[in-house]
């Protein structure tokens, strides 16, 4: 539950902008705003200050899985195993506490969300994201080009930005998007908290 405290003798009210409900506590530069929008019939909460949005990245898979910081690997494996792309064996690095699961892609407003979840000691720590659209970017190396992959990265950046998750550091973690010349892939990701990223340990 999110509670927005009143600051001093400030007013508290609400209004309904075109894309959701906004509840305001306080006034002026000290005002706090809770912005609520619906995504696949699930409320997504954005806590805003006067200067920046501090919402933590979260998505809701249409088949029932809520993807957010704190998601337990056991919940994914035990309750939503059908979402894990076959073979349903997590990738892991021997001697580390990281495991990864690729999920089925889904359409969000026409954008095909490709996602892989990285768990550290059983808790979600990072989401690896990409625009999953073979018709635009090709299926294999015979269709590959750096130009296409840069377009893939831009599509992801635009999709994230439209939902309030601009690239950069935030109070809750980090968002990054770009073309990776080592893999030849346009992708991005979300890292929660300040833990070291598992990206360097991917195989």
PDB file of C-alpha atoms in Angstrom:
ATOM      1  CA  UNK A   1       0.000   0.000   0.000  1.00  0.00           C
ATOM      2  CA  UNK A   2       1.314   3.440  -0.951  1.00  0.00           C
ATOM      3  CA  UNK A   3       0.548   6.339   1.386  1.00  0.00           C
ATOM      4  CA  UNK A   4       1.049   9.936   0.300  1.00  0.00           C
ATOM      5  CA  UNK A   5       1.516  12.198   3.358  1.00  0.00           C
ATOM      6  CA  UNK A   6       0.213  15.748   3.459  1.00  0.00           C
ATOM      7  CA  UNK A   7       2.911  18.391   3.712  1.00  0.00           C
ATOM      8  CA  UNK A   8       2.126  21.194   6.131  1.00  0.00           C
ATOM      9  CA  UNK A   9      -1.318  22.618   5.514  1.00  0.00           C
ATOM     10  CA  UNK A  10      -1.375  21.577   1.865  1.00  0.00           C
ATOM     11  CA  UNK A  11      -4.524  20.367   0.178  1.00  0.00           C
ATOM     12  CA  UNK A  12      -5.190  16.864  -0.994  1.00  0.00           C
ATOM     13  CA  UNK A  13      -7.255  16.231  -4.100  1.00  0.00           C
ATOM     14  CA  UNK A  14      -7.507  14.165  -7.226  1.00  0.00           C
ATOM     15  CA  UNK A  15      -8.080  14.719 -10.896  1.00  0.00           C
ATOM     16  CA  UNK A  16      -8.416  12.480 -13.921  1.00  0.00           C
ATOM     17  CA  UNK A  17      -6.028  13.279 -16.779  1.00  0.00           C
ATOM     18  CA  UNK A  18      -6.572  11.622 -20.127  1.00  0.00           C
ATOM     19  CA  UNK A  19      -4.598   8.481 -19.308  1.00  0.00           C
ATOM     20  CA  UNK A  20      -5.431   7.735 -15.704  1.00  0.00           C
ATOM     21  CA  UNK A  21      -6.145   9.009 -12.205  1.00  0.00           C
ATOM     22  CA  UNK A  22      -3.807  11.310 -10.302  1.00  0.00           C
ATOM     23  CA  UNK A  23      -3.985  11.874  -6.552  1.00  0.00           C
ATOM     24  CA  UNK A  24      -2.098  14.915  -5.249  1.00  0.00           C
ATOM     25  CA  UNK A  25      -0.867  15.472  -1.711  1.00  0.00           C
ATOM     26  CA  UNK A  26       0.677  18.780  -0.712  1.00  0.00           C
ATOM     27  CA  UNK A  27       1.236  21.781  -2.926  1.00  0.00           C
ATOM     28  CA  UNK A  28       3.921  23.573  -4.901  1.00  0.00           C
ATOM     29  CA  UNK A  29       7.346  22.004  -5.212  1.00  0.00           C
ATOM     30  CA  UNK A  30       6.713  19.785  -2.200  1.00  0.00           C
ATOM     31  CA  UNK A  31       3.669  18.116  -3.745  1.00  0.00           C
ATOM     32  CA  UNK A  32       3.695  14.371  -4.280  1.00  0.00           C
ATOM     33  CA  UNK A  33       1.585  12.697  -6.949  1.00  0.00           C
ATOM     34  CA  UNK A  34       0.350   9.139  -7.242  1.00  0.00           C
ATOM     35  CA  UNK A  35      -0.486   8.478 -10.891  1.00  0.00           C
ATOM     36  CA  UNK A  36      -2.527   5.359 -11.653  1.00  0.00           C
ATOM     37  CA  UNK A  37      -3.028   3.838 -15.091  1.00  0.00           C
ATOM     38  CA  UNK A  38      -4.545   0.524 -16.136  1.00  0.00           C
ATOM     39  CA  UNK A  39      -2.471  -2.015 -18.052  1.00  0.00           C
ATOM     40  CA  UNK A  40      -4.293  -5.184 -19.079  1.00  0.00           C
ATOM     41  CA  UNK A  41      -6.910  -4.466 -16.400  1.00  0.00           C
ATOM     42  CA  UNK A  42      -4.226  -4.216 -13.707  1.00  0.00           C
ATOM     43  CA  UNK A  43      -3.482  -0.897 -11.945  1.00  0.00           C
ATOM     44  CA  UNK A  44       0.093   0.328 -12.362  1.00  0.00           C
ATOM     45  CA  UNK A  45       1.190   2.926  -9.815  1.00  0.00           C
ATOM     46  CA  UNK A  46       3.578   5.800 -10.503  1.00  0.00           C
ATOM     47  CA  UNK A  47       4.884   7.818  -7.552  1.00  0.00           C
ATOM     48  CA  UNK A  48       6.033  11.211  -8.790  1.00  0.00           C
ATOM     49  CA  UNK A  49       7.862  14.036  -7.104  1.00  0.00           C
ATOM     50  CA  UNK A  50       8.017  17.551  -8.499  1.00  0.00           C
ATOM     51  CA  UNK A  51      11.194  16.777 -10.417  1.00  0.00           C
ATOM     52  CA  UNK A  52      11.165  13.137 -11.445  1.00  0.00           C
ATOM     53  CA  UNK A  53       9.138   9.975 -11.739  1.00  0.00           C
ATOM     54  CA  UNK A  54      10.235   7.345  -9.249  1.00  0.00           C
ATOM     55  CA  UNK A  55       8.056   4.419 -10.305  1.00  0.00           C
ATOM     56  CA  UNK A  56       9.723   1.033 -10.212  1.00  0.00           C
ATOM     57  CA  UNK A  57       9.507  -0.928 -13.453  1.00  0.00           C
ATOM     58  CA  UNK A  58       6.628  -3.427 -13.520  1.00  0.00           C
ATOM     59  CA  UNK A  59       4.733  -5.296 -16.224  1.00  0.00           C
ATOM     60  CA  UNK A  60       1.752  -7.618 -16.228  1.00  0.00           C
ATOM     61  CA  UNK A  61       1.894 -10.567 -18.602  1.00  0.00           C
ATOM     62  CA  UNK A  62      -1.564 -11.158 -20.137  1.00  0.00           C
ATOM     63  CA  UNK A  63      -1.436 -14.775 -18.969  1.00  0.00           C
ATOM     64  CA  UNK A  64      -1.369 -13.723 -15.332  1.00  0.00           C
ATOM     65  CA  UNK A  65       2.221 -13.127 -14.180  1.00  0.00           C
ATOM     66  CA  UNK A  66       2.964  -9.778 -12.529  1.00  0.00           C
ATOM     67  CA  UNK A  67       6.599  -8.910 -13.232  1.00  0.00           C
ATOM     68  CA  UNK A  68       8.037  -6.577 -10.609  1.00  0.00           C
ATOM     69  CA  UNK A  69      10.877  -6.190  -8.143  1.00  0.00           C
ATOM     70  CA  UNK A  70      10.605  -8.915  -5.516  1.00  0.00           C
ATOM     71  CA  UNK A  71       9.055 -11.521  -7.813  1.00  0.00           C
ATOM     72  CA  UNK A  72      10.203 -14.933  -6.598  1.00  0.00           C
ATOM     73  CA  UNK A  73      11.576 -17.487  -9.030  1.00  0.00           C
ATOM     74  CA  UNK A  74       9.511 -20.156  -7.274  1.00  0.00           C
ATOM     75  CA  UNK A  75       6.310 -18.262  -8.187  1.00  0.00           C
ATOM     76  CA  UNK A  76       7.297 -18.232 -11.843  1.00  0.00           C
ATOM     77  CA  UNK A  77       8.308 -21.886 -11.931  1.00  0.00           C
ATOM     78  CA  UNK A  78       5.492 -23.264  -9.778  1.00  0.00           C
ATOM     79  CA  UNK A  79       2.535 -21.173 -10.952  1.00  0.00           C
ATOM     80  CA  UNK A  80       3.456 -19.861 -14.404  1.00  0.00           C
ATOM     81  CA  UNK A  81       5.707 -22.520 -15.907  1.00  0.00           C
ATOM     82  CA  UNK A  82       3.720 -22.425 -19.159  1.00  0.00           C
ATOM     83  CA  UNK A  83       5.080 -18.915 -19.799  1.00  0.00           C
ATOM     84  CA  UNK A  84       8.685 -20.067 -19.820  1.00  0.00           C
ATOM     85  CA  UNK A  85      10.032 -20.641 -23.310  1.00  0.00           C
ATOM     86  CA  UNK A  86      10.946 -24.271 -24.014  1.00  0.00           C
ATOM     87  CA  UNK A  87      13.291 -25.783 -22.965  1.00  0.00           C
ATOM     88  CA  UNK A  88      12.105 -24.854 -19.500  1.00  0.00           C
ATOM     89  CA  UNK A  89      15.553 -25.103 -17.937  1.00  0.00           C
ATOM     90  CA  UNK A  90      16.986 -21.868 -16.512  1.00  0.00           C
ATOM     91  CA  UNK A  91      20.317 -20.637 -17.758  1.00  0.00           C
ATOM     92  CA  UNK A  92      22.841 -20.317 -14.980  1.00  0.00           C
ATOM     93  CA  UNK A  93      26.534 -19.699 -14.427  1.00  0.00           C
ATOM     94  CA  UNK A  94      28.254 -22.362 -12.377  1.00  0.00           C
ATOM     95  CA  UNK A  95      29.293 -21.031  -9.004  1.00  0.00           C
ATOM     96  CA  UNK A  96      26.979 -18.011  -9.137  1.00  0.00           C
ATOM     97  CA  UNK A  97      23.564 -17.302  -7.633  1.00  0.00           C
ATOM     98  CA  UNK A  98      22.056 -16.041 -10.917  1.00  0.00           C
ATOM     99  CA  UNK A  99      19.499 -17.821 -13.099  1.00  0.00           C
ATOM    100  CA  UNK A 100      17.614 -16.613 -16.198  1.00  0.00           C
ATOM    101  CA  UNK A 101      14.239 -17.504 -17.717  1.00  0.00           C
ATOM    102  CA  UNK A 102      12.968 -16.376 -21.137  1.00  0.00           C
ATOM    103  CA  UNK A 103       9.203 -15.791 -21.267  1.00  0.00           C
ATOM    104  CA  UNK A 104       6.721 -15.959 -24.113  1.00  0.00           C
ATOM    105  CA  UNK A 105       6.493 -12.655 -25.954  1.00  0.00           C
ATOM    106  CA  UNK A 106       3.238 -10.706 -25.882  1.00  0.00           C
ATOM    107  CA  UNK A 107       1.772  -7.664 -27.589  1.00  0.00           C
ATOM    108  CA  UNK A 108       1.458  -4.413 -25.672  1.00  0.00           C
ATOM    109  CA  UNK A 109      -0.303  -1.866 -27.856  1.00  0.00           C
ATOM    110  CA  UNK A 110       1.217  -3.452 -30.955  1.00  0.00           C
ATOM    111  CA  UNK A 111       4.705  -3.684 -29.447  1.00  0.00           C
ATOM    112  CA  UNK A 112       5.858  -7.308 -29.072  1.00  0.00           C
ATOM    113  CA  UNK A 113       7.527  -7.503 -25.685  1.00  0.00           C
ATOM    114  CA  UNK A 114      10.464  -9.899 -25.539  1.00  0.00           C
ATOM    115  CA  UNK A 115      11.693 -10.414 -21.989  1.00  0.00           C
ATOM    116  CA  UNK A 116      14.102 -12.534 -19.995  1.00  0.00           C
ATOM    117  CA  UNK A 117      14.049 -12.483 -16.200  1.00  0.00           C
ATOM    118  CA  UNK A 118      17.242 -12.623 -14.152  1.00  0.00           C
ATOM    119  CA  UNK A 119      16.925 -13.915 -10.604  1.00  0.00           C
ATOM    120  CA  UNK A 120      19.564 -13.504  -7.913  1.00  0.00           C
ATOM    121  CA  UNK A 121      19.204 -16.020  -5.104  1.00  0.00           C
ATOM    122  CA  UNK A 122      15.624 -16.606  -6.180  1.00  0.00           C
ATOM    123  CA  UNK A 123      14.456 -12.969  -6.365  1.00  0.00           C
ATOM    124  CA  UNK A 124      13.986 -10.915  -9.528  1.00  0.00           C
ATOM    125  CA  UNK A 125      16.895  -8.516  -9.943  1.00  0.00           C
ATOM    126  CA  UNK A 126      16.972  -7.665 -13.641  1.00  0.00           C
ATOM    127  CA  UNK A 127      14.767  -7.804 -16.736  1.00  0.00           C
ATOM    128  CA  UNK A 128      16.382  -8.098 -20.157  1.00  0.00           C
ATOM    129  CA  UNK A 129      14.127  -6.598 -22.854  1.00  0.00           C
ATOM    130  CA  UNK A 130      13.903  -6.495 -26.641  1.00  0.00           C
ATOM    131  CA  UNK A 131      11.399  -5.841 -29.433  1.00  0.00           C
ATOM    132  CA  UNK A 132      10.449  -9.339 -30.591  1.00  0.00           C
ATOM    133  CA  UNK A 133       9.431  -8.793 -34.236  1.00  0.00           C
ATOM    134  CA  UNK A 134      11.003 -11.123 -36.839  1.00  0.00           C
ATOM    135  CA  UNK A 135       9.117  -9.408 -39.668  1.00  0.00           C
ATOM    136  CA  UNK A 136      11.093  -6.217 -39.027  1.00  0.00           C
ATOM    137  CA  UNK A 137      14.459  -7.482 -37.887  1.00  0.00           C
ATOM    138  CA  UNK A 138      14.773 -10.992 -39.351  1.00  0.00           C
ATOM    139  CA  UNK A 139      14.976 -14.464 -37.846  1.00  0.00           C
ATOM    140  CA  UNK A 140      18.663 -15.316 -38.219  1.00  0.00           C
ATOM    141  CA  UNK A 141      22.056 -13.996 -39.271  1.00  0.00           C
ATOM    142  CA  UNK A 142      21.126 -14.123 -42.957  1.00  0.00           C
ATOM    143  CA  UNK A 143      18.640 -11.297 -42.272  1.00  0.00           C
ATOM    144  CA  UNK A 144      20.825  -9.405 -39.796  1.00  0.00           C
ATOM    145  CA  UNK A 145      22.090  -5.849 -40.172  1.00  0.00           C
ATOM    146  CA  UNK A 146      23.381  -3.324 -37.674  1.00  0.00           C
ATOM    147  CA  UNK A 147      20.858  -0.823 -39.001  1.00  0.00           C
ATOM    148  CA  UNK A 148      17.974  -3.161 -38.151  1.00  0.00           C
ATOM    149  CA  UNK A 149      19.306  -3.780 -34.664  1.00  0.00           C
ATOM    150  CA  UNK A 150      19.686  -0.075 -33.996  1.00  0.00           C
ATOM    151  CA  UNK A 151      16.077   0.315 -35.089  1.00  0.00           C
ATOM    152  CA  UNK A 152      15.135  -2.490 -32.683  1.00  0.00           C
ATOM    153  CA  UNK A 153      16.862  -0.624 -29.842  1.00  0.00           C
ATOM    154  CA  UNK A 154      15.115   2.635 -30.751  1.00  0.00           C
ATOM    155  CA  UNK A 155      11.710   0.911 -30.779  1.00  0.00           C
ATOM    156  CA  UNK A 156      12.379  -0.408 -27.274  1.00  0.00           C
ATOM    157  CA  UNK A 157      13.599   2.983 -26.060  1.00  0.00           C
ATOM    158  CA  UNK A 158      10.450   4.649 -27.401  1.00  0.00           C
ATOM    159  CA  UNK A 159       8.175   1.998 -25.842  1.00  0.00           C
ATOM    160  CA  UNK A 160       9.836   2.319 -22.437  1.00  0.00           C
ATOM    161  CA  UNK A 161       9.877   6.102 -22.583  1.00  0.00           C
ATOM    162  CA  UNK A 162       6.185   6.263 -23.448  1.00  0.00           C
ATOM    163  CA  UNK A 163       5.483   4.362 -20.231  1.00  0.00           C
ATOM    164  CA  UNK A 164       7.639   6.599 -18.044  1.00  0.00           C
ATOM    165  CA  UNK A 165      10.794   4.490 -17.923  1.00  0.00           C
ATOM    166  CA  UNK A 166      13.394   6.694 -19.596  1.00  0.00           C
ATOM    167  CA  UNK A 167      16.961   5.415 -19.874  1.00  0.00           C
ATOM    168  CA  UNK A 168      19.143   6.344 -16.921  1.00  0.00           C
ATOM    169  CA  UNK A 169      19.429   5.976 -13.174  1.00  0.00           C
ATOM    170  CA  UNK A 170      16.335   6.231 -11.001  1.00  0.00           C
ATOM    171  CA  UNK A 171      15.641   6.046  -7.287  1.00  0.00           C
ATOM    172  CA  UNK A 172      14.554   2.405  -7.666  1.00  0.00           C
ATOM    173  CA  UNK A 173      17.230   1.208 -10.132  1.00  0.00           C
ATOM    174  CA  UNK A 174      18.394   1.703 -13.713  1.00  0.00           C
ATOM    175  CA  UNK A 175      17.031   1.495 -17.260  1.00  0.00           C
ATOM    176  CA  UNK A 176      19.393   1.018 -20.210  1.00  0.00           C
ATOM    177  CA  UNK A 177      18.826   0.594 -23.939  1.00  0.00           C
ATOM    178  CA  UNK A 178      21.217   0.385 -26.872  1.00  0.00           C
ATOM    179  CA  UNK A 179      22.951  -1.580 -29.601  1.00  0.00           C
ATOM    180  CA  UNK A 180      25.474  -4.100 -28.280  1.00  0.00           C
ATOM    181  CA  UNK A 181      28.307  -4.565 -30.813  1.00  0.00           C
ATOM    182  CA  UNK A 182      29.546  -7.679 -28.983  1.00  0.00           C
ATOM    183  CA  UNK A 183      26.323  -9.574 -29.617  1.00  0.00           C
ATOM    184  CA  UNK A 184      25.069  -7.607 -32.612  1.00  0.00           C
ATOM    185  CA  UNK A 185      21.731  -7.114 -30.882  1.00  0.00           C
ATOM    186  CA  UNK A 186      19.572  -4.101 -30.082  1.00  0.00           C
ATOM    187  CA  UNK A 187      18.209  -4.565 -26.589  1.00  0.00           C
ATOM    188  CA  UNK A 188      17.862  -3.076 -23.146  1.00  0.00           C
ATOM    189  CA  UNK A 189      17.083  -3.884 -19.608  1.00  0.00           C
ATOM    190  CA  UNK A 190      16.065  -2.914 -16.126  1.00  0.00           C
ATOM    191  CA  UNK A 191      18.181  -3.367 -13.020  1.00  0.00           C
ATOM    192  CA  UNK A 192      16.566  -3.056  -9.621  1.00  0.00           C
ATOM    193  CA  UNK A 193      18.485  -1.587  -6.706  1.00  0.00           C
ATOM    194  CA  UNK A 194      22.250  -1.173  -6.632  1.00  0.00           C
ATOM    195  CA  UNK A 195      23.323  -4.809  -6.997  1.00  0.00           C
ATOM    196  CA  UNK A 196      25.908  -5.614  -9.650  1.00  0.00           C
ATOM    197  CA  UNK A 197      24.342  -6.529 -12.965  1.00  0.00           C
ATOM    198  CA  UNK A 198      24.503 -10.168 -14.096  1.00  0.00           C
ATOM    199  CA  UNK A 199      25.042  -9.026 -17.678  1.00  0.00           C
ATOM    200  CA  UNK A 200      28.746  -9.810 -17.609  1.00  0.00           C
ATOM    201  CA  UNK A 201      27.988 -13.369 -16.481  1.00  0.00           C
ATOM    202  CA  UNK A 202      25.550 -14.213 -19.283  1.00  0.00           C
ATOM    203  CA  UNK A 203      26.500 -17.185 -21.457  1.00  0.00           C
TER     204      UNK A 203
END
